[in-house]
């Protein structure tokens, strides 16, 4: 069965849109772009479209690669202090001369809609309510929608990024799964993936996961986005695996739209906390 992220995310977006329609002042999200990157341009456009579709104001603040860090930090602080702004994120990747972790930690944790500040990472590890990174949060919402229980399940996550693998590890652990994380230095990846009740793949390698690497009847979540000759592919070889699993996300139409929906969700969550409506 397909885990239909497009359908579930459109329900979430509809709920958000209805909620916002009763607000006198609209929530606002700011995306900071540093340097130029074609893929980022597309992601930013998509975020803008999604925000406007539910009634969230959107602004992209752009800095040239030649900008200095102090100017960017000053702008972040200005946005932190602006009560009209409910969400701030830094579009990655950023040029190598900047330290992403350092810049992100200047964002007010309440407005950190990507859940990447040390405060929000710590809250998640401590199972305290905070801002949760949108992709793992979206995966949890998708599993929740399809009533896939995590208690006692053997979960394997391939990929240990701060954006996906690590926060998902904590979210799933908090839901009583037994969680293993694999990465590029894992010896014999198949040994782990083959035993997973729930397999999440967030690597960025087209069709890394083949039919012989999954357990019969398992749940497979494909986070990967690999653009080859203008076509999108996941990290999982969907066609060969589909018949062998109980649930699987497609690419596109699985995790991607859930990520965008949770970005809107996090922005509205902070808006409601700030009590200005
Ligand atoms: P990332 O920061 O590049 O991390 C990739 C991870 O994969 C790393 O932990 C790396 O291990 C691991 N890895 C690389 N090759 C491997 C291999 N052969 N076997 C096992 N592990 C391997 O990437 P990311 O930001 O997490 O994104 C991963 C993918 O998800 C990308 O395709 C990205 O575009 C996509 N993505 C999609 C969404 C969405 O909304 N659908 C959101 C975010 C990301 P090391 O740590 O050892 O290097």
Short mmCIF file of N, CA and C and ligand atoms in Angstrom, two decimals, residues 43 92 134-136 158-165 181-186 189 201-205 208 222-226 233 235 251 254-260, ligand 1:
data_model
loop_
_atom_site.label_atom_id
_atom_site.label_comp_id
_atom_site.label_asym_id
_atom_site.label_seq_id
_atom_site.Cartn_x
_atom_site.Cartn_y
_atom_site.Cartn_z
N UNK A 43 13.42 25.16 -4.28
CA UNK A 43 12.83 24.87 -2.97
C UNK A 43 12.20 26.13 -2.37
N UNK A 92 19.70 25.62 3.14
CA UNK A 92 20.99 24.95 2.92
C UNK A 92 20.98 24.34 1.51
N UNK A 134 11.33 19.47 10.05
CA UNK A 134 10.10 19.23 9.28
C UNK A 134 10.04 17.84 8.60
N UNK A 135 11.14 17.35 8.06
CA UNK A 135 11.08 16.06 7.36
C UNK A 135 10.79 14.91 8.33
N UNK A 136 11.57 14.78 9.43
CA UNK A 136 11.23 13.70 10.38
C UNK A 136 9.84 13.87 10.99
N UNK A 158 18.65 4.75 7.53
CA UNK A 158 19.92 4.85 6.80
C UNK A 158 20.16 6.33 6.52
N UNK A 159 21.22 6.88 7.11
CA UNK A 159 21.52 8.31 7.00
C UNK A 159 21.47 8.94 8.37
N UNK A 160 22.52 9.71 8.72
CA UNK A 160 22.59 10.28 10.09
C UNK A 160 22.72 11.80 10.05
N UNK A 161 22.04 12.44 9.10
CA UNK A 161 22.15 13.91 9.03
C UNK A 161 21.40 14.56 10.19
N UNK A 162 21.80 15.81 10.49
CA UNK A 162 21.12 16.57 11.54
C UNK A 162 19.70 16.91 11.14
N UNK A 163 19.48 16.97 9.82
CA UNK A 163 18.17 17.38 9.30
C UNK A 163 17.16 16.22 9.32
N UNK A 164 17.63 15.00 9.07
CA UNK A 164 16.69 13.88 8.94
C UNK A 164 16.99 12.74 9.93
N UNK A 165 18.10 12.05 9.73
CA UNK A 165 18.36 10.82 10.48
C UNK A 165 18.39 10.99 11.99
N UNK A 181 20.76 3.32 13.57
CA UNK A 181 21.11 4.24 12.48
C UNK A 181 22.31 3.69 11.72
N UNK A 182 22.18 3.63 10.40
CA UNK A 182 23.29 3.21 9.54
C UNK A 182 23.80 4.43 8.78
N UNK A 183 25.04 4.36 8.29
CA UNK A 183 25.65 5.49 7.58
C UNK A 183 26.69 4.95 6.62
N UNK A 184 27.51 5.85 6.07
CA UNK A 184 28.42 5.42 5.00
C UNK A 184 29.51 4.46 5.49
N UNK A 185 29.75 4.45 6.81
CA UNK A 185 30.80 3.54 7.33
C UNK A 185 30.21 2.24 7.86
N UNK A 186 28.89 2.07 7.74
CA UNK A 186 28.27 0.83 8.20
C UNK A 186 28.77 -0.34 7.36
N UNK A 189 25.42 -3.17 5.09
CA UNK A 189 24.15 -2.44 5.25
C UNK A 189 22.94 -3.38 5.20
N UNK A 201 15.05 5.52 4.59
CA UNK A 201 16.30 5.73 3.85
C UNK A 201 16.44 7.20 3.48
N UNK A 202 17.49 7.85 4.00
CA UNK A 202 17.75 9.27 3.74
C UNK A 202 19.22 9.43 3.43
N UNK A 203 19.57 9.05 2.21
CA UNK A 203 20.98 9.04 1.81
C UNK A 203 21.25 10.02 0.66
N UNK A 204 20.45 9.94 -0.40
CA UNK A 204 20.73 10.74 -1.60
C UNK A 204 21.51 9.92 -2.59
N UNK A 205 21.10 8.65 -2.78
CA UNK A 205 21.76 7.76 -3.73
C UNK A 205 20.68 6.95 -4.44
N UNK A 208 19.56 2.94 -4.00
CA UNK A 208 20.53 2.26 -3.13
C UNK A 208 19.92 0.98 -2.55
N UNK A 222 10.94 6.34 1.99
CA UNK A 222 12.02 6.80 1.11
C UNK A 222 12.10 8.32 1.16
N UNK A 223 13.17 8.82 1.77
CA UNK A 223 13.33 10.28 1.91
C UNK A 223 14.11 10.85 0.72
N UNK A 224 14.91 10.03 0.09
CA UNK A 224 15.85 10.50 -0.93
C UNK A 224 15.20 11.22 -2.10
N UNK A 225 15.91 12.24 -2.57
CA UNK A 225 15.50 12.94 -3.79
C UNK A 225 16.73 12.98 -4.69
N UNK A 226 16.66 12.27 -5.79
CA UNK A 226 17.79 12.23 -6.72
C UNK A 226 17.28 12.62 -8.10
N UNK A 233 14.13 10.48 -8.62
CA UNK A 233 14.18 9.10 -8.13
C UNK A 233 14.41 9.12 -6.62
N UNK A 235 15.73 6.89 -3.01
CA UNK A 235 16.86 6.04 -2.64
C UNK A 235 16.48 4.56 -2.69
N UNK A 251 8.27 8.37 -4.55
CA UNK A 251 9.05 9.61 -4.80
C UNK A 251 8.80 9.98 -6.26
N UNK A 254 5.63 11.42 -1.58
CA UNK A 254 5.65 10.74 -0.27
C UNK A 254 6.07 11.71 0.83
N UNK A 255 7.36 11.68 1.14
CA UNK A 255 7.87 12.48 2.25
C UNK A 255 7.96 13.98 1.89
N UNK A 256 8.27 14.29 0.65
CA UNK A 256 8.47 15.68 0.23
C UNK A 256 7.31 16.60 0.61
N UNK A 257 6.07 16.29 0.18
CA UNK A 257 4.96 17.18 0.53
C UNK A 257 4.68 17.25 2.03
N UNK A 258 5.01 16.17 2.76
CA UNK A 258 4.83 16.20 4.23
C UNK A 258 5.80 17.20 4.86
N UNK A 259 7.02 17.28 4.31
CA UNK A 259 8.01 18.22 4.83
C UNK A 259 7.50 19.65 4.73
N UNK A 260 6.95 19.98 3.57
CA UNK A 260 6.45 21.35 3.35
C UNK A 260 5.27 21.63 4.30
P1 LIG B 1 23.21 14.19 3.95
O1 LIG B 1 23.36 15.25 4.97
O2 LIG B 1 24.08 14.21 2.74
O3 LIG B 1 23.35 12.78 4.67
C1 LIG B 1 23.40 11.60 3.95
C2 LIG B 1 23.63 10.44 4.88
O4 LIG B 1 23.69 9.24 4.12
C3 LIG B 1 24.93 10.54 5.69
O5 LIG B 1 24.70 10.20 7.03
C4 LIG B 1 25.83 9.50 5.02
O6 LIG B 1 26.74 8.88 5.90
C5 LIG B 1 24.81 8.48 4.56
N1 LIG B 1 25.32 7.67 3.44
C6 LIG B 1 25.93 8.07 2.32
N2 LIG B 1 26.20 7.02 1.52
C7 LIG B 1 25.78 5.92 2.18
C8 LIG B 1 25.79 4.54 1.88
N3 LIG B 1 26.29 4.07 0.74
N4 LIG B 1 25.26 3.70 2.77
C9 LIG B 1 24.72 4.14 3.94
N5 LIG B 1 24.68 5.45 4.26
C10 LIG B 1 25.19 6.33 3.39
O7 LIG B 1 21.73 14.16 3.36
P2 LIG B 1 20.28 14.59 3.98
O8 LIG B 1 20.20 16.05 4.05
O9 LIG B 1 19.95 13.78 5.17
O10 LIG B 1 19.37 14.10 2.75
C11 LIG B 1 19.37 12.76 2.34
C12 LIG B 1 18.49 12.63 1.10
O11 LIG B 1 17.18 13.03 1.45
C13 LIG B 1 18.89 13.56 -0.06
O12 LIG B 1 18.54 12.92 -1.28
C14 LIG B 1 18.00 14.77 0.13
O13 LIG B 1 17.75 15.46 -1.07
C15 LIG B 1 16.74 14.11 0.64
N6 LIG B 1 15.89 14.96 1.46
C16 LIG B 1 14.58 14.93 1.18
C17 LIG B 1 13.71 15.66 1.93
C18 LIG B 1 12.25 15.59 1.60
O14 LIG B 1 11.49 16.43 2.06
N7 LIG B 1 11.83 14.58 0.87
C19 LIG B 1 14.16 16.46 2.99
C20 LIG B 1 15.53 16.44 3.30
C21 LIG B 1 16.38 15.67 2.52
P3 LIG B 1 27.95 9.69 6.63
O15 LIG B 1 27.30 10.45 7.74
O16 LIG B 1 28.84 8.61 7.09
O17 LIG B 1 28.54 10.58 5.58
#
